[in-house]
mmCIF file with all atom_site columns, C-alpha atoms in Angstrom:
data_model
loop_
_atom_site.group_PDB
_atom_site.id
_atom_site.type_symbol
_atom_site.label_atom_id
_atom_site.label_alt_id
_atom_site.label_comp_id
_atom_site.label_asym_id
_atom_site.label_entity_id
_atom_site.label_seq_id
_atom_site.pdbx_PDB_ins_code
_atom_site.Cartn_x
_atom_site.Cartn_y
_atom_site.Cartn_z
_atom_site.occupancy
_atom_site.B_iso_or_equiv
_atom_site.pdbx_formal_charge
_atom_site.auth_seq_id
_atom_site.auth_comp_id
_atom_site.auth_asym_id
_atom_site.auth_atom_id
_atom_site.pdbx_PDB_model_num
ATOM 1   C CA . UNK H 1 1   ? 0.000   0.000  0.000  1.00 52.00 ? 1   UNK H CA 1
ATOM 2   C CA . UNK H 1 2   ? 1.321   3.454  -0.890 1.00 68.00 ? 2   UNK H CA 1
ATOM 3   C CA . UNK H 1 3   ? 2.147   5.695  2.016  1.00 76.00 ? 3   UNK H CA 1
ATOM 4   C CA . UNK H 1 4   ? 0.247   8.973  2.275  1.00 82.00 ? 4   UNK H CA 1
ATOM 5   C CA . UNK H 1 5   ? 2.457   12.037 2.505  1.00 88.00 ? 5   UNK H CA 1
ATOM 6   C CA . UNK H 1 6   ? 1.744   13.604 5.898  1.00 93.00 ? 6   UNK H CA 1
ATOM 7   C CA . UNK H 1 7   ? 3.080   16.968 7.045  1.00 95.00 ? 7   UNK H CA 1
ATOM 8   C CA . UNK H 1 8   ? 2.725   18.494 10.506 1.00 96.00 ? 8   UNK H CA 1
ATOM 9   C CA . UNK H 1 9   ? 2.468   22.302 10.601 1.00 96.00 ? 9   UNK H CA 1
ATOM 10  C CA . UNK H 1 10  ? 3.097   24.380 13.738 1.00 93.00 ? 10  UNK H CA 1
ATOM 11  C CA . UNK H 1 11  ? 2.337   28.117 13.776 1.00 90.00 ? 11  UNK H CA 1
ATOM 12  C CA . UNK H 1 12  ? 3.576   30.350 16.570 1.00 85.00 ? 12  UNK H CA 1
ATOM 13  C CA . UNK H 1 13  ? 0.478   31.059 18.688 1.00 79.00 ? 13  UNK H CA 1
ATOM 14  C CA . UNK H 1 14  ? 0.230   34.757 17.987 1.00 73.00 ? 14  UNK H CA 1
ATOM 15  C CA . UNK H 1 15  ? -1.479  37.294 15.761 1.00 68.00 ? 15  UNK H CA 1
ATOM 16  C CA . UNK H 1 16  ? -0.017  37.389 12.278 1.00 78.00 ? 16  UNK H CA 1
ATOM 17  C CA . UNK H 1 17  ? 1.549   33.918 12.524 1.00 83.00 ? 17  UNK H CA 1
ATOM 18  C CA . UNK H 1 18  ? -1.412  31.537 12.175 1.00 86.00 ? 18  UNK H CA 1
ATOM 19  C CA . UNK H 1 19  ? -2.961  32.960 8.984  1.00 85.00 ? 19  UNK H CA 1
ATOM 20  C CA . UNK H 1 20  ? 0.152   32.685 6.738  1.00 88.00 ? 20  UNK H CA 1
ATOM 21  C CA . UNK H 1 21  ? 0.796   29.104 7.809  1.00 90.00 ? 21  UNK H CA 1
ATOM 22  C CA . UNK H 1 22  ? -2.863  28.208 7.322  1.00 89.00 ? 22  UNK H CA 1
ATOM 23  C CA . UNK H 1 23  ? -2.640  29.579 3.787  1.00 90.00 ? 23  UNK H CA 1
ATOM 24  C CA . UNK H 1 24  ? 0.473   27.469 3.163  1.00 92.00 ? 24  UNK H CA 1
ATOM 25  C CA . UNK H 1 25  ? -1.330  24.459 4.639  1.00 92.00 ? 25  UNK H CA 1
ATOM 26  C CA . UNK H 1 26  ? -4.252  24.765 2.215  1.00 91.00 ? 26  UNK H CA 1
ATOM 27  C CA . UNK H 1 27  ? -1.834  24.988 -0.717 1.00 91.00 ? 27  UNK H CA 1
ATOM 28  C CA . UNK H 1 28  ? -0.032  21.845 0.449  1.00 92.00 ? 28  UNK H CA 1
ATOM 29  C CA . UNK H 1 29  ? -3.340  20.000 0.854  1.00 92.00 ? 29  UNK H CA 1
ATOM 30  C CA . UNK H 1 30  ? -4.404  20.997 -2.658 1.00 90.00 ? 30  UNK H CA 1
ATOM 31  C CA . UNK H 1 31  ? -1.530  18.812 -3.897 1.00 90.00 ? 31  UNK H CA 1
ATOM 32  C CA . UNK H 1 32  ? -2.938  15.747 -2.158 1.00 90.00 ? 32  UNK H CA 1
ATOM 33  C CA . UNK H 1 33  ? -0.757  15.928 0.949  1.00 92.00 ? 33  UNK H CA 1
ATOM 34  C CA . UNK H 1 34  ? -2.346  15.276 4.336  1.00 93.00 ? 34  UNK H CA 1
ATOM 35  C CA . UNK H 1 35  ? -1.630  18.033 6.878  1.00 95.00 ? 35  UNK H CA 1
ATOM 36  C CA . UNK H 1 36  ? -2.016  18.079 10.632 1.00 95.00 ? 36  UNK H CA 1
ATOM 37  C CA . UNK H 1 37  ? -2.244  21.708 11.771 1.00 93.00 ? 37  UNK H CA 1
ATOM 38  C CA . UNK H 1 38  ? -1.244  22.094 15.429 1.00 91.00 ? 38  UNK H CA 1
ATOM 39  C CA . UNK H 1 39  ? -2.453  24.992 17.564 1.00 85.00 ? 39  UNK H CA 1
ATOM 40  C CA . UNK H 1 40  ? -2.829  25.732 21.224 1.00 77.00 ? 40  UNK H CA 1
ATOM 41  C CA . UNK H 1 41  ? -6.424  25.249 22.405 1.00 71.00 ? 41  UNK H CA 1
ATOM 42  C CA . UNK H 1 42  ? -6.797  29.003 22.958 1.00 70.00 ? 42  UNK H CA 1
ATOM 43  C CA . UNK H 1 43  ? -5.671  29.939 19.434 1.00 66.00 ? 43  UNK H CA 1
ATOM 44  C CA . UNK H 1 44  ? -7.594  27.120 17.759 1.00 67.00 ? 44  UNK H CA 1
ATOM 45  C CA . UNK H 1 45  ? -10.856 28.256 19.354 1.00 65.00 ? 45  UNK H CA 1
ATOM 46  C CA . UNK H 1 46  ? -10.313 31.776 18.008 1.00 65.00 ? 46  UNK H CA 1
ATOM 47  C CA . UNK H 1 47  ? -9.286  30.488 14.580 1.00 67.00 ? 47  UNK H CA 1
ATOM 48  C CA . UNK H 1 48  ? -12.281 28.185 14.185 1.00 67.00 ? 48  UNK H CA 1
ATOM 49  C CA . UNK H 1 49  ? -14.655 30.964 15.228 1.00 60.00 ? 49  UNK H CA 1
ATOM 50  C CA . UNK H 1 50  ? -13.297 33.270 12.529 1.00 63.00 ? 50  UNK H CA 1
ATOM 51  C CA . UNK H 1 51  ? -13.085 30.810 9.622  1.00 63.00 ? 51  UNK H CA 1
ATOM 52  C CA . UNK H 1 52  ? -15.909 31.439 7.162  1.00 52.00 ? 52  UNK H CA 1
ATOM 53  C CA . UNK H 1 53  ? -15.152 29.129 4.272  1.00 57.00 ? 53  UNK H CA 1
ATOM 54  C CA . UNK H 1 54  ? -13.198 26.033 3.413  1.00 57.00 ? 54  UNK H CA 1
ATOM 55  C CA . UNK H 1 55  ? -10.832 25.813 0.487  1.00 55.00 ? 55  UNK H CA 1
ATOM 56  C CA . UNK H 1 56  ? -10.069 23.029 -1.950 1.00 53.00 ? 56  UNK H CA 1
ATOM 57  C CA . UNK H 1 57  ? -8.265  20.132 -0.291 1.00 57.00 ? 57  UNK H CA 1
ATOM 58  C CA . UNK H 1 58  ? -9.772  20.944 3.123  1.00 76.00 ? 58  UNK H CA 1
ATOM 59  C CA . UNK H 1 59  ? -10.622 17.280 3.727  1.00 83.00 ? 59  UNK H CA 1
ATOM 60  C CA . UNK H 1 60  ? -6.903  16.507 3.961  1.00 90.00 ? 60  UNK H CA 1
ATOM 61  C CA . UNK H 1 61  ? -6.361  19.006 6.796  1.00 91.00 ? 61  UNK H CA 1
ATOM 62  C CA . UNK H 1 62  ? -6.783  17.874 10.372 1.00 91.00 ? 62  UNK H CA 1
ATOM 63  C CA . UNK H 1 63  ? -6.802  20.493 13.126 1.00 90.00 ? 63  UNK H CA 1
ATOM 64  C CA . UNK H 1 64  ? -5.488  19.410 16.503 1.00 89.00 ? 64  UNK H CA 1
ATOM 65  C CA . UNK H 1 65  ? -4.871  21.447 19.622 1.00 83.00 ? 65  UNK H CA 1
ATOM 66  C CA . UNK H 1 66  ? -2.474  21.217 22.544 1.00 82.00 ? 66  UNK H CA 1
ATOM 67  C CA . UNK H 1 67  ? -3.240  22.640 25.973 1.00 75.00 ? 67  UNK H CA 1
ATOM 68  C CA . UNK H 1 68  ? -0.548  25.251 26.580 1.00 68.00 ? 68  UNK H CA 1
ATOM 69  C CA . UNK H 1 69  ? -1.178  25.416 30.360 1.00 62.00 ? 69  UNK H CA 1
ATOM 70  C CA . UNK H 1 70  ? -1.677  29.179 30.244 1.00 60.00 ? 70  UNK H CA 1
ATOM 71  C CA . UNK H 1 71  ? -4.860  28.785 32.271 1.00 56.00 ? 71  UNK H CA 1
ATOM 72  C CA . UNK H 1 72  ? -5.082  32.343 33.482 1.00 52.00 ? 72  UNK H CA 1
ATOM 73  C CA . UNK H 1 73  ? -5.881  34.966 30.867 1.00 54.00 ? 73  UNK H CA 1
ATOM 74  C CA . UNK H 1 74  ? -3.505  37.489 32.387 1.00 51.00 ? 74  UNK H CA 1
ATOM 75  C CA . UNK H 1 75  ? -0.429  35.357 31.722 1.00 52.00 ? 75  UNK H CA 1
ATOM 76  C CA . UNK H 1 76  ? -1.105  35.531 27.979 1.00 54.00 ? 76  UNK H CA 1
ATOM 77  C CA . UNK H 1 77  ? -0.497  39.273 28.161 1.00 58.00 ? 77  UNK H CA 1
ATOM 78  C CA . UNK H 1 78  ? 2.949   38.696 29.699 1.00 60.00 ? 78  UNK H CA 1
ATOM 79  C CA . UNK H 1 79  ? 5.213   37.802 26.767 1.00 59.00 ? 79  UNK H CA 1
ATOM 80  C CA . UNK H 1 80  ? 8.070   36.479 28.893 1.00 67.00 ? 80  UNK H CA 1
ATOM 81  C CA . UNK H 1 81  ? 5.906   34.244 31.097 1.00 68.00 ? 81  UNK H CA 1
ATOM 82  C CA . UNK H 1 82  ? 3.843   32.850 28.217 1.00 68.00 ? 82  UNK H CA 1
ATOM 83  C CA . UNK H 1 83  ? 6.966   32.177 26.105 1.00 71.00 ? 83  UNK H CA 1
ATOM 84  C CA . UNK H 1 84  ? 8.734   30.402 28.969 1.00 75.00 ? 84  UNK H CA 1
ATOM 85  C CA . UNK H 1 85  ? 5.646   28.296 29.675 1.00 74.00 ? 85  UNK H CA 1
ATOM 86  C CA . UNK H 1 86  ? 5.387   27.237 26.032 1.00 75.00 ? 86  UNK H CA 1
ATOM 87  C CA . UNK H 1 87  ? 9.094   26.376 25.865 1.00 81.00 ? 87  UNK H CA 1
ATOM 88  C CA . UNK H 1 88  ? 8.669   24.207 28.970 1.00 84.00 ? 88  UNK H CA 1
ATOM 89  C CA . UNK H 1 89  ? 5.365   22.540 28.069 1.00 82.00 ? 89  UNK H CA 1
ATOM 90  C CA . UNK H 1 90  ? 5.019   22.304 24.290 1.00 86.00 ? 90  UNK H CA 1
ATOM 91  C CA . UNK H 1 91  ? 8.017   20.092 23.309 1.00 90.00 ? 91  UNK H CA 1
ATOM 92  C CA . UNK H 1 92  ? 6.851   17.140 25.413 1.00 92.00 ? 92  UNK H CA 1
ATOM 93  C CA . UNK H 1 93  ? 3.247   17.452 24.271 1.00 91.00 ? 93  UNK H CA 1
ATOM 94  C CA . UNK H 1 94  ? 4.264   17.797 20.625 1.00 92.00 ? 94  UNK H CA 1
ATOM 95  C CA . UNK H 1 95  ? 6.473   14.700 20.874 1.00 94.00 ? 95  UNK H CA 1
ATOM 96  C CA . UNK H 1 96  ? 3.556   12.728 22.358 1.00 94.00 ? 96  UNK H CA 1
ATOM 97  C CA . UNK H 1 97  ? 1.254   13.944 19.574 1.00 93.00 ? 97  UNK H CA 1
ATOM 98  C CA . UNK H 1 98  ? 3.668   12.884 16.824 1.00 95.00 ? 98  UNK H CA 1
ATOM 99  C CA . UNK H 1 99  ? 4.232   9.492  18.442 1.00 95.00 ? 99  UNK H CA 1
ATOM 100 C CA . UNK H 1 100 ? 0.469   8.915  18.722 1.00 94.00 ? 100 UNK H CA 1
ATOM 101 C CA . UNK H 1 101 ? -0.060  9.834  15.073 1.00 93.00 ? 101 UNK H CA 1
ATOM 102 C CA . UNK H 1 102 ? 2.784   7.609  13.901 1.00 93.00 ? 102 UNK H CA 1
ATOM 103 C CA . UNK H 1 103 ? 1.619   4.660  15.997 1.00 92.00 ? 103 UNK H CA 1
ATOM 104 C CA . UNK H 1 104 ? -1.964  4.925  14.770 1.00 89.00 ? 104 UNK H CA 1
ATOM 105 C CA . UNK H 1 105 ? -1.106  4.213  11.123 1.00 81.00 ? 105 UNK H CA 1
ATOM 106 C CA . UNK H 1 106 ? 1.919   2.858  9.292  1.00 80.00 ? 106 UNK H CA 1
ATOM 107 C CA . UNK H 1 107 ? 0.774   4.535  6.094  1.00 80.00 ? 107 UNK H CA 1
ATOM 108 C CA . UNK H 1 108 ? 0.246   8.084  7.351  1.00 85.00 ? 108 UNK H CA 1
ATOM 109 C CA . UNK H 1 109 ? 3.235   8.787  9.563  1.00 91.00 ? 109 UNK H CA 1
ATOM 110 C CA . UNK H 1 110 ? 4.573   12.332 9.869  1.00 94.00 ? 110 UNK H CA 1
ATOM 111 C CA . UNK H 1 111 ? 7.199   12.732 7.147  1.00 93.00 ? 111 UNK H CA 1
ATOM 112 C CA . UNK H 1 112 ? 7.968   16.426 7.576  1.00 94.00 ? 112 UNK H CA 1
ATOM 113 C CA . UNK H 1 113 ? 7.466   19.169 10.179 1.00 96.00 ? 113 UNK H CA 1
ATOM 114 C CA . UNK H 1 114 ? 6.994   22.786 9.104  1.00 95.00 ? 114 UNK H CA 1
ATOM 115 C CA . UNK H 1 115 ? 7.308   25.109 12.076 1.00 94.00 ? 115 UNK H CA 1
ATOM 116 C CA . UNK H 1 116 ? 7.086   28.854 12.479 1.00 91.00 ? 116 UNK H CA 1
ATOM 117 C CA . UNK H 1 117 ? 10.654  30.058 12.986 1.00 87.00 ? 117 UNK H CA 1
ATOM 118 C CA . UNK H 1 118 ? 9.521   31.586 16.285 1.00 84.00 ? 118 UNK H CA 1
ATOM 119 C CA . UNK H 1 119 ? 8.348   28.179 17.531 1.00 87.00 ? 119 UNK H CA 1
ATOM 120 C CA . UNK H 1 120 ? 11.880  26.795 17.756 1.00 87.00 ? 120 UNK H CA 1
ATOM 121 C CA . UNK H 1 121 ? 10.732  24.023 20.048 1.00 88.00 ? 121 UNK H CA 1
ATOM 122 C CA . UNK H 1 122 ? 8.848   22.468 17.128 1.00 92.00 ? 122 UNK H CA 1
ATOM 123 C CA . UNK H 1 123 ? 11.982  22.284 15.001 1.00 92.00 ? 123 UNK H CA 1
ATOM 124 C CA . UNK H 1 124 ? 13.999  20.856 17.879 1.00 93.00 ? 124 UNK H CA 1
ATOM 125 C CA . UNK H 1 125 ? 11.444  18.113 18.549 1.00 95.00 ? 125 UNK H CA 1
ATOM 126 C CA . UNK H 1 126 ? 11.469  17.141 14.860 1.00 95.00 ? 126 UNK H CA 1
ATOM 127 C CA . UNK H 1 127 ? 15.260  17.038 14.846 1.00 94.00 ? 127 UNK H CA 1
ATOM 128 C CA . UNK H 1 128 ? 15.408  14.823 17.934 1.00 95.00 ? 128 UNK H CA 1
ATOM 129 C CA . UNK H 1 129 ? 12.844  12.458 16.387 1.00 95.00 ? 129 UNK H CA 1
ATOM 130 C CA . UNK H 1 130 ? 14.737  12.279 13.103 1.00 95.00 ? 130 UNK H CA 1
ATOM 131 C CA . UNK H 1 131 ? 11.959  13.940 11.097 1.00 95.00 ? 131 UNK H CA 1
ATOM 132 C CA . UNK H 1 132 ? 12.925  16.357 8.289  1.00 94.00 ? 132 UNK H CA 1
ATOM 133 C CA . UNK H 1 133 ? 11.843  19.893 9.141  1.00 94.00 ? 133 UNK H CA 1
ATOM 134 C CA . UNK H 1 134 ? 11.624  23.367 7.685  1.00 93.00 ? 134 UNK H CA 1
ATOM 135 C CA . UNK H 1 135 ? 11.360  26.772 9.350  1.00 91.00 ? 135 UNK H CA 1
ATOM 136 C CA . UNK H 1 136 ? 8.671   29.106 8.034  1.00 91.00 ? 136 UNK H CA 1
ATOM 137 C CA . UNK H 1 137 ? 9.185   32.859 8.346  1.00 87.00 ? 137 UNK H CA 1
ATOM 138 C CA . UNK H 1 138 ? 5.979   34.891 8.509  1.00 82.00 ? 138 UNK H CA 1
ATOM 139 C CA . UNK H 1 139 ? 7.594   38.288 8.029  1.00 78.00 ? 139 UNK H CA 1
ATOM 140 C CA . UNK H 1 140 ? 9.368   39.813 5.047  1.00 75.00 ? 140 UNK H CA 1
ATOM 141 C CA . UNK H 1 141 ? 13.048  40.059 4.130  1.00 72.00 ? 141 UNK H CA 1
ATOM 142 C CA . UNK H 1 142 ? 13.316  43.606 5.457  1.00 69.00 ? 142 UNK H CA 1
ATOM 143 C CA . UNK H 1 143 ? 12.710  42.332 8.979  1.00 71.00 ? 143 UNK H CA 1
ATOM 144 C CA . UNK H 1 144 ? 14.542  39.046 8.492  1.00 72.00 ? 144 UNK H CA 1
ATOM 145 C CA . UNK H 1 145 ? 17.783  40.505 7.116  1.00 72.00 ? 145 UNK H CA 1
ATOM 146 C CA . UNK H 1 146 ? 18.977  42.263 10.304 1.00 72.00 ? 146 UNK H CA 1
ATOM 147 C CA . UNK H 1 147 ? 18.380  39.097 12.334 1.00 71.00 ? 147 UNK H CA 1
ATOM 148 C CA . UNK H 1 148 ? 20.950  37.204 10.267 1.00 73.00 ? 148 UNK H CA 1
ATOM 149 C CA . UNK H 1 149 ? 23.494  39.894 11.064 1.00 77.00 ? 149 UNK H CA 1
ATOM 150 C CA . UNK H 1 150 ? 23.092  40.002 14.852 1.00 78.00 ? 150 UNK H CA 1
ATOM 151 C CA . UNK H 1 151 ? 26.620  38.691 15.517 1.00 80.00 ? 151 UNK H CA 1
ATOM 152 C CA . UNK H 1 152 ? 28.161  41.291 13.217 1.00 81.00 ? 152 UNK H CA 1
ATOM 153 C CA . UNK H 1 153 ? 26.011  44.062 14.701 1.00 81.00 ? 153 UNK H CA 1
ATOM 154 C CA . UNK H 1 154 ? 27.282  43.117 18.160 1.00 84.00 ? 154 UNK H CA 1
ATOM 155 C CA . UNK H 1 155 ? 30.910  42.874 16.973 1.00 87.00 ? 155 UNK H CA 1
ATOM 156 C CA . UNK H 1 156 ? 30.650  46.287 15.287 1.00 83.00 ? 156 UNK H CA 1
ATOM 157 C CA . UNK H 1 157 ? 29.314  47.844 18.490 1.00 84.00 ? 157 UNK H CA 1
ATOM 158 C CA . UNK H 1 158 ? 25.939  48.755 17.004 1.00 80.00 ? 158 UNK H CA 1
ATOM 159 C CA . UNK H 1 159 ? 23.871  46.671 19.463 1.00 80.00 ? 159 UNK H CA 1
ATOM 160 C CA . UNK H 1 160 ? 24.675  45.054 22.794 1.00 82.00 ? 160 UNK H CA 1
ATOM 161 C CA . UNK H 1 161 ? 24.209  41.357 23.605 1.00 79.00 ? 161 UNK H CA 1
ATOM 162 C CA . UNK H 1 162 ? 20.588  42.045 24.599 1.00 75.00 ? 162 UNK H CA 1
ATOM 163 C CA . UNK H 1 163 ? 19.773  43.459 21.161 1.00 73.00 ? 163 UNK H CA 1
ATOM 164 C CA . UNK H 1 164 ? 19.607  47.091 22.300 1.00 77.00 ? 164 UNK H CA 1
ATOM 165 C CA . UNK H 1 165 ? 21.093  49.880 20.176 1.00 77.00 ? 165 UNK H CA 1
ATOM 166 C CA . UNK H 1 166 ? 24.295  51.317 21.650 1.00 82.00 ? 166 UNK H CA 1
ATOM 167 C CA . UNK H 1 167 ? 24.336  54.484 19.539 1.00 76.00 ? 167 UNK H CA 1
ATOM 168 C CA . UNK H 1 168 ? 21.701  56.342 17.588 1.00 75.00 ? 168 UNK H CA 1
ATOM 169 C CA . UNK H 1 169 ? 22.148  56.975 13.890 1.00 73.00 ? 169 UNK H CA 1
ATOM 170 C CA . UNK H 1 170 ? 21.818  55.315 10.496 1.00 72.00 ? 170 UNK H CA 1
ATOM 171 C CA . UNK H 1 171 ? 23.521  52.046 9.578  1.00 70.00 ? 171 UNK H CA 1
ATOM 172 C CA . UNK H 1 172 ? 23.460  49.841 6.491  1.00 68.00 ? 172 UNK H CA 1
ATOM 173 C CA . UNK H 1 173 ? 23.663  46.056 6.702  1.00 67.00 ? 173 UNK H CA 1
ATOM 174 C CA . UNK H 1 174 ? 24.643  45.734 3.051  1.00 65.00 ? 174 UNK H CA 1
ATOM 175 C CA . UNK H 1 175 ? 24.697  47.767 -0.114 1.00 64.00 ? 175 UNK H CA 1
ATOM 176 C CA . UNK H 1 176 ? 21.401  46.161 -1.119 1.00 62.00 ? 176 UNK H CA 1
ATOM 177 C CA . UNK H 1 177 ? 19.596  47.240 2.062  1.00 58.00 ? 177 UNK H CA 1
ATOM 178 C CA . UNK H 1 178 ? 18.380  50.742 2.772  1.00 59.00 ? 178 UNK H CA 1
ATOM 179 C CA . UNK H 1 179 ? 19.877  52.464 5.881  1.00 71.00 ? 179 UNK H CA 1
ATOM 180 C CA . UNK H 1 180 ? 18.307  51.647 9.308  1.00 64.00 ? 180 UNK H CA 1
ATOM 181 C CA . UNK H 1 181 ? 18.067  53.746 12.422 1.00 64.00 ? 181 UNK H CA 1
ATOM 182 C CA . UNK H 1 182 ? 19.963  51.732 15.032 1.00 60.00 ? 182 UNK H CA 1
ATOM 183 C CA . UNK H 1 183 ? 17.309  52.356 17.700 1.00 60.00 ? 183 UNK H CA 1
ATOM 184 C CA . UNK H 1 184 ? 14.465  51.244 15.414 1.00 60.00 ? 184 UNK H CA 1
ATOM 185 C CA . UNK H 1 185 ? 15.449  47.684 14.588 1.00 60.00 ? 185 UNK H CA 1
ATOM 186 C CA . UNK H 1 186 ? 12.432  45.512 13.717 1.00 54.00 ? 186 UNK H CA 1
ATOM 187 C CA . UNK H 1 187 ? 12.748  43.307 16.786 1.00 52.00 ? 187 UNK H CA 1
ATOM 188 C CA . UNK H 1 188 ? 12.119  46.275 19.058 1.00 50.00 ? 188 UNK H CA 1
ATOM 189 C CA . UNK H 1 189 ? 8.375   45.535 18.948 1.00 40.00 ? 189 UNK H CA 1
ATOM 190 C CA . UNK H 1 190 ? 8.803   41.767 19.359 1.00 40.00 ? 190 UNK H CA 1
ATOM 191 C CA . UNK H 1 191 ? 11.195  41.470 22.267 1.00 37.00 ? 191 UNK H CA 1
ATOM 192 C CA . UNK H 1 192 ? 14.941  41.112 21.713 1.00 35.00 ? 192 UNK H CA 1
ATOM 193 C CA . UNK H 1 193 ? 15.131  37.924 23.780 1.00 36.00 ? 193 UNK H CA 1
ATOM 194 C CA . UNK H 1 194 ? 12.940  36.125 21.228 1.00 35.00 ? 194 UNK H CA 1
ATOM 195 C CA . UNK H 1 195 ? 15.141  37.229 18.330 1.00 34.00 ? 195 UNK H CA 1
ATOM 196 C CA . UNK H 1 196 ? 18.357  36.214 20.036 1.00 33.00 ? 196 UNK H CA 1
ATOM 197 C CA . UNK H 1 197 ? 16.793  32.852 20.902 1.00 33.00 ? 197 UNK H CA 1
ATOM 198 C CA . UNK H 1 198 ? 15.882  32.325 17.247 1.00 32.00 ? 198 UNK H CA 1
ATOM 199 C CA . UNK H 1 199 ? 19.462  32.970 16.225 1.00 32.00 ? 199 UNK H CA 1
ATOM 200 C CA . UNK H 1 200 ? 20.922  30.516 18.786 1.00 31.00 ? 200 UNK H CA 1
#
């Protein structure tokens, strides 16, 4: 019996991250690939409430949710606490989910994991389980480019090890990129700890 291609997709549970990966998921499913789309219970409830129509290939998409243990609403407003909780809780629960899926059918085992680049724990779980994986970036090259130059920006004395600008003024990462104001790097609105973690 032919094995069904099966991909597991993990968005970062935040505004602006779920929609792009859901769009990618529908495109994958349109090519006959089964997709398991993993959300936290909180985000899945919001997503399902807002979805108005189903696209072609929808029958190949299975939505599953993981309890993120952020029981109290207030903790979701605290970026540091919610991120630390997810890093602690989600890897083990994701591993259990993948093992359950793989044990339930020999013909539909997870063959690839696509994870939001900000959900590093998803990529690490896939790596430990020997499953090919790919990082998906939900933002454009203008925001992504400076992140790949963090080490050089630190070495050149433009930012400190926490991602904060040392001096004000314009800088240019390369001749192809327009000048940036050092104190207006794109990660300033996301939290520099998250960016530095992504680069580790």
